[in-house]
Amino acid sequence: MKANNLKTEHLRNPVGIDIEKPILSWNCQDGIMQTAYEIEAVSNGRTLWNRKENTDAMCAIFDADLSDRQRVEWRVRLWDENGMAGEWSEKAFFELGILDKSGFHAKWINPELECNPAVHKPASYLRTTFELGEYQTARLYITCHGLYEAYLNGHRVGDFVLAPGSYTYDRRLAYQTYDVTELVKKGSNEIQVILGDGWYRSCAGVDGICNLYGKDVALLCQLEADGYPVCISDETWEASQEGPIRENDMQQGEVYDARREKLTGWHEVGAEEFGYDNLLCANNVPVVERERFAGKIIRTPNGETVVDYGQNLAGYVEFTLQAREGDTIVMTHGETLDENGNFTMENFQERSRHREGGINQRVVYICREGFNHYKARFTIWGFRYAKIETDIDLTDASFTAIAVYSDMEDVGKFECSDANINQLVKNCIWSMKSNFCDVPTDCPTRERAAWTGDMGVFIDAGLYMHDCYPIVRKWLAECRVSQYQSGEVAIIAPRVNEMSRMQQMLSGSVGWGDASIIVPYMLYKRYGDRRILEENYDMMKRWYGFLEGRAQKKGNILEAEHPLANYVIDMGVDFGEWCEPDVKADLRDIMGHPQYKVATAYFAHSGQMLAEIAEILGRASDAEYYREVSEKAAQAFYLTATDHGKICSERQAEYVRAIAFGLLDEEEKKEAADDLNRMIIERDYHLNTGFLSTPMLCGVLAQYGYLDTAYRLLLQDTMPGWVYAVKKGATTIWERWDGMSEEGKIKDSLNHYSYGAVCGWLFGGVCGIRIENGEICICPQPYPMLQYANASYHSPLGEVKSGWRYEGDILKYEFTIPANTIARVMLPDGRKFTLKAGVHCFD
């Protein structure tokens, strides 16, 4: 009887956090019901904290006083329902970073003697030496403007790639803390750091704007032994731009000259006064290299040499080959082949907008004599294919694609009898991996932007697949610092383009800005950590205040004197449902055309959530206020968007939204669901919902008894339908339903997780696993179009499994409930059970 899965702030043994009252959590094993826990925490050889509580809660707030750099080891033991104490768990630990900014003694140093902001530049190499006496522990605190790789005595420090990550650098910049005890030695040591351009000054966004946060690259690092600085970045360092990385850019790629691997041209560095005010600890998982895919060389119909890695992903490449000095190989990376089977990148190009005429995703490698080995450093692309241009004999060459994403734990698995649905789930997982590189982005090619709306529609599904809590929490902090004074939440955070009046107008769009409420709300419901609500409450209130201001601007939907006139949003700019099949989605089309039905529905829905959040946080007057506003907004929606409770529209989204947001009474919902079902059948079981409502579509149908239609939609293999892309060979989720036409013509991004949000229904509907407010509920929705379905979810409460299978006329169920929990189970035939930990089978 021992606790496992010990975490601090949702992280395993984090080094360098700045949360002074962290939450410690664990799971129970062996089917016990926990009645008490005891935590013992030790620091510097003495017991710092000992806490025993009679509770079944599998978490505790560590409230002992902590100081800079302090390392705490902790363990927990549990008491079961019989009052028996179990064994102590294995030890976990956490370590604080530099909390007091006066603890920084390093200087910001600039390695470039001159900088031409109009051209791509070589990487900078920096180095120094230092002496070290007797020591017990050593830590490296480091960050930069740009990206860094650090080496101590020739050994790579850590496995974080693309460090320090993606930030709103003028407001927030994380430094990393590395335990380098084993990398330094008594006596003379050398530290070397390579700096690249990174998100800081690479081409960014669809416009390809460079130098968005600054024109410099700069390094800040401080190496300490036993808490005392022994090496800091200052003017004693030297730098060179004469190394092999001749150009580096996150979008455009790298130029690498292997003949220059022996560094020359060392010169002095300059000190800069950038200060420490924006520094913080990441409190996040690192970005790391994960899966590797061996490339297969193919010849396309037009005679080009192309490498196929078999999987669309975000990452970079590694290759080895034999060559003569001066030989060159050029590799250009794209997601797909065109309708003729030839390499293309045109699906994600907006060449007229991009400052450099398009996104290159290219490596230019100049060989040295003999054996050559290359792996990208300061770039990341979305790709499955690479076009090769070279005269080198590639007979013995080896090409590998490396997936690069945040080090999220895999927590969900789904399998059913239909291979296409299994592939759909894999595609969704891969699109999530491809777009969770320190922040959740929309695509890894064209925009590479952390859109609010995408996360708002995907968060439920994403939490079933990966433990993405730390990444999303970090991204919400970027949203907070990017919020406008007037309350709009920037549609992209961190920013990847220059701010403009148009950007601010679009940032007022409902569905997108509402993610500032939806996402923290969903995280709280799943994890039960109210701090995510506290951290973002001010942002939520300011956003909702902006919506109230929009509602008070008078359009022409209701007369100004009408008592509900201030609760209809019929002025301003909204994306609306967005990307509906058969509806042109263009920014020019939404300007001057208020989407009052969508906007007023979200005004009511977000108010409902905000009232509940205020109640949870003990803000009773706020809760009462937002509840009243929400109720009046719902009345305004009912008055202006329905005919006495009846939806009259050819767009399925109108029905889905009204039902899912609770804007109709129960009888009206049933009628709307019936109309929705009929419309889908009339379209031969095709949807016409768009970006905002598609994630809710199957769930709404199933809730009101239309399982046949929900399953037919899920299995639809013609456009628009999820299986259509699978049948076309997709290995990720497409941005649009028609990402590839029947004839094979390609358009837009092929790696966009948003429409993969249906996978949330596979876990939470088909297999019925739902975790909310610390409770497990299993309500499976089986249907004979699948012979079986199984899901497992490593939830915050432990691993939950739910599966069902048809054996002739008999439907069999199997559920696994984790230790220290009780699950409520409701079967389609109306039977209800309360299940304790263990494996349970039913017919």
Tab-separated table of N, CA and C in Angstrom, residues 55-184:
chain	number	residue	atom	x	y	z
A	55	THR	N	-8.039	12.655	5.674
A	55	THR	CA	-8.765	13.053	4.472
A	55	THR	C	-8.482	12.055	3.357
A	56	ASP	N	-9.379	12.009	2.396
A	56	ASP	CA	-9.121	11.183	1.222
A	56	ASP	C	-8.516	11.991	0.083
A	57	ALA	N	-8.253	13.279	0.308
A	57	ALA	CA	-7.668	14.139	-0.733
A	57	ALA	C	-6.257	13.669	-1.073
A	58	MET	N	-5.969	13.593	-2.356
A	58	MET	CA	-4.660	13.130	-2.813
A	58	MET	C	-3.782	14.306	-3.226
A	59	CYS	N	-3.828	15.345	-2.434
A	59	CYS	CA	-2.978	16.512	-2.678
A	59	CYS	C	-2.916	17.339	-1.405
A	60	ALA	N	-1.911	18.183	-1.336
A	60	ALA	CA	-1.740	19.060	-0.183
A	60	ALA	C	-0.978	20.287	-0.619
A	61	ILE	N	-1.296	21.426	-0.026
A	61	ILE	CA	-0.529	22.646	-0.282
A	61	ILE	C	0.646	22.681	0.674
A	62	PHE	N	1.832	22.779	0.129
A	62	PHE	CA	3.052	22.837	0.937
A	62	PHE	C	3.193	24.274	1.430
A	63	ASP	N	2.928	24.503	2.703
A	63	ASP	CA	2.867	25.875	3.196
A	63	ASP	C	3.982	26.233	4.165
A	64	ALA	N	5.058	25.458	4.159
A	64	ALA	CA	6.221	25.858	4.956
A	64	ALA	C	6.932	27.015	4.256
A	65	ASP	N	7.650	27.803	5.020
A	65	ASP	CA	8.412	28.911	4.448
A	65	ASP	C	9.580	28.363	3.639
A	66	LEU	N	9.759	28.907	2.451
A	66	LEU	CA	10.825	28.473	1.566
A	66	LEU	C	11.685	29.661	1.179
A	67	SER	N	12.906	29.377	0.755
A	67	SER	CA	13.840	30.442	0.387
A	67	SER	C	14.450	30.155	-0.974
A	68	ASP	N	15.150	31.133	-1.490
A	68	ASP	CA	15.817	31.000	-2.786
A	68	ASP	C	16.597	29.701	-2.882
A	69	ARG	N	16.477	29.036	-4.005
A	69	ARG	CA	17.316	27.898	-4.374
A	69	ARG	C	17.087	26.660	-3.496
A	70	GLN	N	16.122	26.727	-2.616
A	70	GLN	CA	15.952	25.634	-1.665
A	70	GLN	C	15.444	24.371	-2.357
A	71	ARG	N	16.035	23.256	-2.000
A	71	ARG	CA	15.634	21.954	-2.519
A	71	ARG	C	14.923	21.192	-1.400
A	72	VAL	N	13.776	20.635	-1.729
A	72	VAL	CA	12.963	19.926	-0.743
A	72	VAL	C	12.688	18.524	-1.270
A	73	GLU	N	13.011	17.527	-0.469
A	73	GLU	CA	12.649	16.149	-0.776
A	73	GLU	C	11.429	15.781	0.057
A	74	TRP	N	10.484	15.107	-0.568
A	74	TRP	CA	9.271	14.773	0.172
A	74	TRP	C	8.790	13.370	-0.180
A	75	ARG	N	8.078	12.806	0.754
A	75	ARG	CA	7.471	11.502	0.543
A	75	ARG	C	6.147	11.473	1.297
A	76	VAL	N	5.320	10.507	0.969
A	76	VAL	CA	3.994	10.441	1.568
A	76	VAL	C	3.677	8.992	1.917
A	77	ARG	N	2.968	8.803	3.004
A	77	ARG	CA	2.413	7.481	3.286
A	77	ARG	C	0.924	7.638	3.591
A	78	LEU	N	0.203	6.552	3.384
A	78	LEU	CA	-1.248	6.598	3.424
A	78	LEU	C	-1.807	5.630	4.455
A	79	TRP	N	-2.993	5.947	4.961
A	79	TRP	CA	-3.763	5.047	5.810
A	79	TRP	C	-5.004	4.593	5.036
A	80	ASP	N	-5.318	3.307	5.137
A	80	ASP	CA	-6.468	2.788	4.398
A	80	ASP	C	-7.736	2.856	5.241
A	81	GLU	N	-8.812	2.284	4.710
A	81	GLU	CA	-10.108	2.351	5.382
A	81	GLU	C	-10.146	1.558	6.684
A	82	ASN	N	-9.157	0.709	6.903
A	82	ASN	CA	-9.077	-0.055	8.149
A	82	ASN	C	-8.148	0.593	9.168
A	83	GLY	N	-7.661	1.776	8.840
A	83	GLY	CA	-6.762	2.474	9.752
A	83	GLY	C	-5.339	1.972	9.712
A	84	MET	N	-5.005	1.169	8.720
A	84	MET	CA	-3.654	0.620	8.603
A	84	MET	C	-2.774	1.574	7.797
A	85	ALA	N	-1.575	1.817	8.300
A	85	ALA	CA	-0.620	2.682	7.609
A	85	ALA	C	0.159	1.863	6.596
A	86	GLY	N	0.384	2.469	5.447
A	86	GLY	CA	1.162	1.811	4.406
A	86	GLY	C	2.623	2.214	4.448
A	87	GLU	N	3.362	1.757	3.455
A	87	GLU	CA	4.778	2.105	3.344
A	87	GLU	C	4.915	3.553	2.878
A	88	TRP	N	6.067	4.119	3.196
A	88	TRP	CA	6.401	5.419	2.628
A	88	TRP	C	6.603	5.263	1.116
A	89	SER	N	6.187	6.265	0.390
A	89	SER	CA	6.412	6.273	-1.059
A	89	SER	C	7.889	6.487	-1.358
A	90	GLU	N	8.239	6.317	-2.609
A	90	GLU	CA	9.567	6.752	-3.045
A	90	GLU	C	9.651	8.268	-2.877
A	91	LYS	N	10.850	8.792	-2.773
A	91	LYS	CA	11.012	10.229	-2.561
A	91	LYS	C	10.830	10.988	-3.878
A	92	ALA	N	10.187	12.117	-3.774
A	92	ALA	CA	10.134	13.088	-4.861
A	92	ALA	C	10.811	14.360	-4.351
A	93	PHE	N	11.029	15.302	-5.252
A	93	PHE	CA	11.654	16.545	-4.810
A	93	PHE	C	11.223	17.701	-5.691
A	94	PHE	N	11.434	18.884	-5.200
A	94	PHE	CA	11.324	20.102	-6.001
A	94	PHE	C	12.379	21.075	-5.513
A	95	GLU	N	12.719	22.003	-6.377
A	95	GLU	CA	13.760	22.963	-6.047
A	95	GLU	C	13.354	24.334	-6.570
A	96	LEU	N	13.490	25.323	-5.725
A	96	LEU	CA	13.147	26.683	-6.118
A	96	LEU	C	14.275	27.316	-6.919
A	97	GLY	N	13.896	28.274	-7.726
A	97	GLY	CA	14.879	29.063	-8.453
A	97	GLY	C	15.304	30.267	-7.630
A	98	ILE	N	15.756	31.289	-8.322
A	98	ILE	CA	16.186	32.524	-7.665
A	98	ILE	C	14.950	33.411	-7.527
A	99	LEU	N	14.384	33.448	-6.341
A	99	LEU	CA	13.150	34.193	-6.119
A	99	LEU	C	13.388	35.690	-5.968
A	100	ASP	N	14.494	36.036	-5.337
A	100	ASP	CA	14.846	37.437	-5.118
A	100	ASP	C	15.750	37.887	-6.266
A	101	LYS	N	15.275	38.854	-7.042
A	101	LYS	CA	16.039	39.279	-8.229
A	101	LYS	C	17.430	39.804	-7.870
A	102	SER	N	17.633	40.221	-6.620
A	102	SER	CA	18.971	40.673	-6.220
A	102	SER	C	19.972	39.528	-6.203
A	103	GLY	N	19.458	38.290	-6.321
A	103	GLY	CA	20.350	37.141	-6.386
A	103	GLY	C	21.014	36.959	-7.739
A	104	PHE	N	20.584	37.730	-8.719
A	104	PHE	CA	21.250	37.676	-10.028
A	104	PHE	C	22.448	38.618	-10.027
A	105	HIS	N	23.596	38.066	-10.369
A	105	HIS	CA	24.825	38.853	-10.484
A	105	HIS	C	25.341	38.879	-11.910
A	106	ALA	N	24.789	38.021	-12.758
A	106	ALA	CA	25.236	37.962	-14.147
A	106	ALA	C	24.811	39.216	-14.899
A	107	LYS	N	25.534	39.510	-15.957
A	107	LYS	CA	25.191	40.614	-16.844
A	107	LYS	C	24.633	40.061	-18.152
A	108	TRP	N	23.741	40.801	-18.733
A	108	TRP	CA	23.333	40.499	-20.099
A	108	TRP	C	24.493	40.842	-21.026
A	109	ILE	N	24.868	39.887	-21.862
A	109	ILE	CA	25.967	40.164	-22.800
A	109	ILE	C	25.509	39.926	-24.227
A	110	ASN	N	25.940	40.813	-25.101
A	110	ASN	CA	25.612	40.760	-26.523
A	110	ASN	C	26.846	40.284	-27.283
A	111	PRO	N	26.740	39.158	-28.009
A	111	PRO	CA	27.924	38.619	-28.675
A	111	PRO	C	28.215	39.238	-30.035
A	112	GLU	N	27.305	40.064	-30.561
A	112	GLU	CA	27.455	40.575	-31.927
A	112	GLU	C	28.080	41.969	-31.905
A	113	LEU	N	29.189	42.125	-32.616
A	113	LEU	CA	29.824	43.434	-32.722
A	113	LEU	C	29.001	44.372	-33.576
A	114	GLU	N	28.313	43.794	-34.557
A	114	GLU	CA	27.426	44.576	-35.402
A	114	GLU	C	26.243	43.703	-35.775
A	115	CYS	N	25.123	44.315	-36.155
A	115	CYS	CA	23.920	43.568	-36.457
A	115	CYS	C	23.177	44.263	-37.583
A	116	ASN	N	22.985	43.550	-38.674
A	116	ASN	CA	22.162	44.049	-39.768
A	116	ASN	C	20.793	43.395	-39.637
A	117	PRO	N	19.774	44.112	-39.172
A	117	PRO	CA	18.474	43.484	-38.916
A	117	PRO	C	17.754	43.028	-40.175
A	118	ALA	N	18.261	43.393	-41.346
A	118	ALA	CA	17.573	43.065	-42.591
A	118	ALA	C	17.961	41.708	-43.152
A	119	VAL	N	18.951	41.043	-42.557
A	119	VAL	CA	19.408	39.768	-43.113
A	119	VAL	C	19.396	38.696	-42.030
A	120	HIS	N	19.363	37.430	-42.474
A	120	HIS	CA	19.510	36.319	-41.526
A	120	HIS	C	20.970	36.206	-41.138
A	121	LYS	N	21.185	35.915	-39.869
A	121	LYS	CA	22.524	35.993	-39.317
A	121	LYS	C	23.036	34.643	-38.843
A	122	PRO	N	24.347	34.513	-38.740
A	122	PRO	CA	24.899	33.272	-38.197
A	122	PRO	C	24.625	33.155	-36.711
A	123	ALA	N	24.686	31.938	-36.213
A	123	ALA	CA	24.604	31.738	-34.770
A	123	ALA	C	25.833	32.333	-34.110
A	124	SER	N	25.684	32.712	-32.855
A	124	SER	CA	26.803	33.223	-32.072
A	124	SER	C	27.274	32.145	-31.109
A	125	TYR	N	28.574	31.996	-31.003
A	125	TYR	CA	29.197	31.057	-30.091
A	125	TYR	C	29.900	31.861	-29.009
A	126	LEU	N	29.607	31.555	-27.744
A	126	LEU	CA	30.197	32.279	-26.621
A	126	LEU	C	30.904	31.281	-25.710
A	127	ARG	N	31.976	31.741	-25.062
A	127	ARG	CA	32.691	30.831	-24.168
A	127	ARG	C	33.455	31.605	-23.111
A	128	THR	N	33.742	30.878	-22.034
A	128	THR	CA	34.648	31.372	-21.014
A	128	THR	C	35.126	30.178	-20.203
A	129	THR	N	36.117	30.395	-19.382
A	129	THR	CA	36.605	29.353	-18.469
A	129	THR	C	36.492	29.865	-17.039
A	130	PHE	N	36.465	28.922	-16.103
A	130	PHE	CA	36.399	29.298	-14.698
A	130	PHE	C	37.016	28.185	-13.867
A	131	GLU	N	37.470	28.561	-12.680
A	131	GLU	CA	38.053	27.619	-11.748
A	131	GLU	C	37.033	27.232	-10.681
A	132	LEU	N	37.093	25.987	-10.238
A	132	LEU	CA	36.153	25.506	-9.238
A	132	LEU	C	36.898	24.696	-8.193
A	133	GLY	N	36.652	25.040	-6.946
A	133	GLY	CA	37.272	24.292	-5.860
A	133	GLY	C	36.388	23.128	-5.432
A	134	GLU	N	36.492	22.745	-4.170
A	134	GLU	CA	35.647	21.674	-3.663
A	134	GLU	C	34.181	22.127	-3.677
A	135	TYR	N	33.303	21.232	-4.036
A	135	TYR	CA	31.886	21.608	-4.087
A	135	TYR	C	31.036	20.354	-3.894
A	136	GLN	N	29.778	20.574	-3.553
A	136	GLN	CA	28.822	19.472	-3.433
A	136	GLN	C	27.773	19.504	-4.543
A	137	THR	N	27.243	20.678	-4.826
A	137	THR	CA	26.227	20.805	-5.868
A	137	THR	C	26.553	21.990	-6.764
A	138	ALA	N	26.065	21.932	-7.991
A	138	ALA	CA	26.264	23.039	-8.930
A	138	ALA	C	24.982	23.234	-9.737
A	139	ARG	N	24.635	24.489	-9.960
A	139	ARG	CA	23.443	24.829	-10.726
A	139	ARG	C	23.799	25.875	-11.785
A	140	LEU	N	23.160	25.740	-12.933
A	140	LEU	CA	23.289	26.733	-13.989
A	140	LEU	C	21.934	27.399	-14.177
A	141	TYR	N	21.893	28.715	-14.017
A	141	TYR	CA	20.694	29.516	-14.277
A	141	TYR	C	20.946	30.270	-15.575
A	142	ILE	N	20.066	30.094	-16.555
A	142	ILE	CA	20.397	30.608	-17.878
A	142	ILE	C	19.145	30.962	-18.669
A	143	THR	N	19.241	32.022	-19.442
A	143	THR	CA	18.220	32.388	-20.413
A	143	THR	C	18.877	33.259	-21.475
A	144	CYS	N	18.075	33.714	-22.410
A	144	CYS	CA	18.652	34.521	-23.494
A	144	CYS	C	17.568	35.256	-24.245
A	145	HIS	N	17.979	36.187	-25.071
A	145	HIS	CA	17.164	36.706	-26.153
A	145	HIS	C	17.510	35.852	-27.370
A	146	GLY	N	16.555	35.069	-27.834
A	146	GLY	CA	16.823	34.105	-28.892
A	146	GLY	C	16.656	32.699	-28.354
A	147	LEU	N	17.502	31.791	-28.791
A	147	LEU	CA	17.542	30.419	-28.294
A	147	LEU	C	18.966	30.103	-27.869
A	148	TYR	N	19.095	29.159	-26.929
A	148	TYR	CA	20.436	28.792	-26.487
A	148	TYR	C	20.610	27.286	-26.426
A	149	GLU	N	21.829	26.849	-26.595
A	149	GLU	CA	22.309	25.525	-26.192
A	149	GLU	C	23.566	25.746	-25.381
A	150	ALA	N	23.638	25.126	-24.215
A	150	ALA	CA	24.779	25.307	-23.331
A	150	ALA	C	25.554	23.998	-23.198
A	151	TYR	N	26.870	24.121	-23.087
A	151	TYR	CA	27.767	22.974	-22.934
A	151	TYR	C	28.751	23.268	-21.815
A	152	LEU	N	28.956	22.282	-20.949
A	152	LEU	CA	29.964	22.362	-19.900
A	152	LEU	C	30.982	21.270	-20.121
A	153	ASN	N	32.218	21.692	-20.294
A	153	ASN	CA	33.313	20.746	-20.540
A	153	ASN	C	32.959	19.774	-21.674
A	154	GLY	N	32.320	20.311	-22.688
A	154	GLY	CA	31.994	19.538	-23.879
A	154	GLY	C	30.709	18.747	-23.815
A	155	HIS	N	30.006	18.776	-22.683
A	155	HIS	CA	28.780	17.996	-22.516
A	155	HIS	C	27.552	18.908	-22.558
A	156	ARG	N	26.557	18.474	-23.286
A	156	ARG	CA	25.314	19.232	-23.417
A	156	ARG	C	24.640	19.362	-22.053
A	157	VAL	N	24.147	20.556	-21.746
A	157	VAL	CA	23.428	20.807	-20.499
A	157	VAL	C	21.938	20.605	-20.754
A	158	GLY	N	21.343	19.609	-20.105
A	158	GLY	CA	19.911	19.383	-20.210
A	158	GLY	C	19.470	18.863	-21.559
A	159	ASP	N	18.161	18.608	-21.679
A	159	ASP	CA	17.613	18.127	-22.944
A	159	ASP	C	16.550	19.065	-23.504
A	160	PHE	N	16.450	20.264	-22.926
A	160	PHE	CA	15.509	21.265	-23.404
A	160	PHE	C	16.021	21.793	-24.746
A	161	VAL	N	15.248	21.585	-25.825
A	161	VAL	CA	15.590	22.180	-27.116
A	161	VAL	C	14.696	23.396	-27.334
A	162	LEU	N	15.181	24.319	-28.143
A	162	LEU	CA	14.469	25.571	-28.402
A	162	LEU	C	14.230	26.348	-27.109
A	163	ALA	N	15.193	26.248	-26.195
A	163	ALA	CA	15.121	26.977	-24.927
A	163	ALA	C	15.511	28.444	-25.167
A	164	PRO	N	14.921	29.361	-24.436
A	164	PRO	CA	14.115	29.203	-23.214
A	164	PRO	C	12.620	29.041	-23.443
A	165	GLY	N	12.173	28.959	-24.710
A	165	GLY	CA	10.766	28.798	-24.986
A	165	GLY	C	10.145	30.048	-25.593
A	166	SER	N	8.836	30.004	-25.739
A	166	SER	CA	8.081	31.060	-26.418
A	166	SER	C	7.391	31.950	-25.387
A	167	TYR	N	7.705	33.242	-25.419
A	167	TYR	CA	7.191	34.176	-24.421
A	167	TYR	C	6.862	35.523	-25.052
A	168	THR	N	6.109	36.316	-24.323
A	168	THR	CA	5.940	37.726	-24.628
A	168	THR	C	7.150	38.406	-24.004
A	169	TYR	N	8.260	38.397	-24.724
A	169	TYR	CA	9.578	38.594	-24.116
A	169	TYR	C	9.740	39.925	-23.402
A	170	ASP	N	9.048	40.960	-23.845
A	170	ASP	CA	9.198	42.240	-23.164
A	170	ASP	C	8.457	42.275	-21.829
A	171	ARG	N	7.588	41.272	-21.592
A	171	ARG	CA	6.844	41.201	-20.344
A	171	ARG	C	7.234	39.990	-19.499
A	172	ARG	N	7.518	38.882	-20.155
A	172	ARG	CA	7.789	37.615	-19.462
A	172	ARG	C	8.905	36.872	-20.190
A	173	LEU	N	9.905	36.450	-19.441
A	173	LEU	CA	10.990	35.647	-20.009
A	173	LEU	C	11.479	34.679	-18.937
A	174	ALA	N	11.374	33.393	-19.222
A	174	ALA	CA	11.787	32.383	-18.249
A	174	ALA	C	13.283	32.126	-18.342
A	175	TYR	N	13.873	31.872	-17.178
A	175	TYR	CA	15.214	31.301	-17.149
A	175	TYR	C	15.071	29.858	-16.690
A	176	GLN	N	15.985	29.017	-17.141
A	176	GLN	CA	15.975	27.616	-16.739
A	176	GLN	C	17.037	27.378	-15.668
A	177	THR	N	16.758	26.383	-14.834
A	177	THR	CA	17.697	25.953	-13.802
A	177	THR	C	18.107	24.516	-14.101
A	178	TYR	N	19.394	24.282	-14.208
A	178	TYR	CA	19.900	22.938	-14.493
A	178	TYR	C	20.817	22.474	-13.365
A	179	ASP	N	20.635	21.229	-12.968
A	179	ASP	CA	21.561	20.592	-12.041
A	179	ASP	C	22.771	20.129	-12.843
A	180	VAL	N	23.895	20.821	-12.682
A	180	VAL	CA	25.099	20.506	-13.475
A	180	VAL	C	26.205	19.943	-12.585
A	181	THR	N	25.798	19.368	-11.455
A	181	THR	CA	26.777	18.845	-10.502
A	181	THR	C	27.728	17.853	-11.161
A	182	GLU	N	27.198	17.007	-12.040
A	182	GLU	CA	28.018	15.975	-12.683
A	182	GLU	C	28.757	16.470	-13.914
A	183	LEU	N	28.507	17.694	-14.344
A	183	LEU	CA	29.137	18.202	-15.571
A	183	LEU	C	30.334	19.093	-15.303
A	184	VAL	N	30.456	19.588	-14.066
A	184	VAL	CA	31.618	20.404	-13.727
A	184	VAL	C	32.596	19.568	-12.907
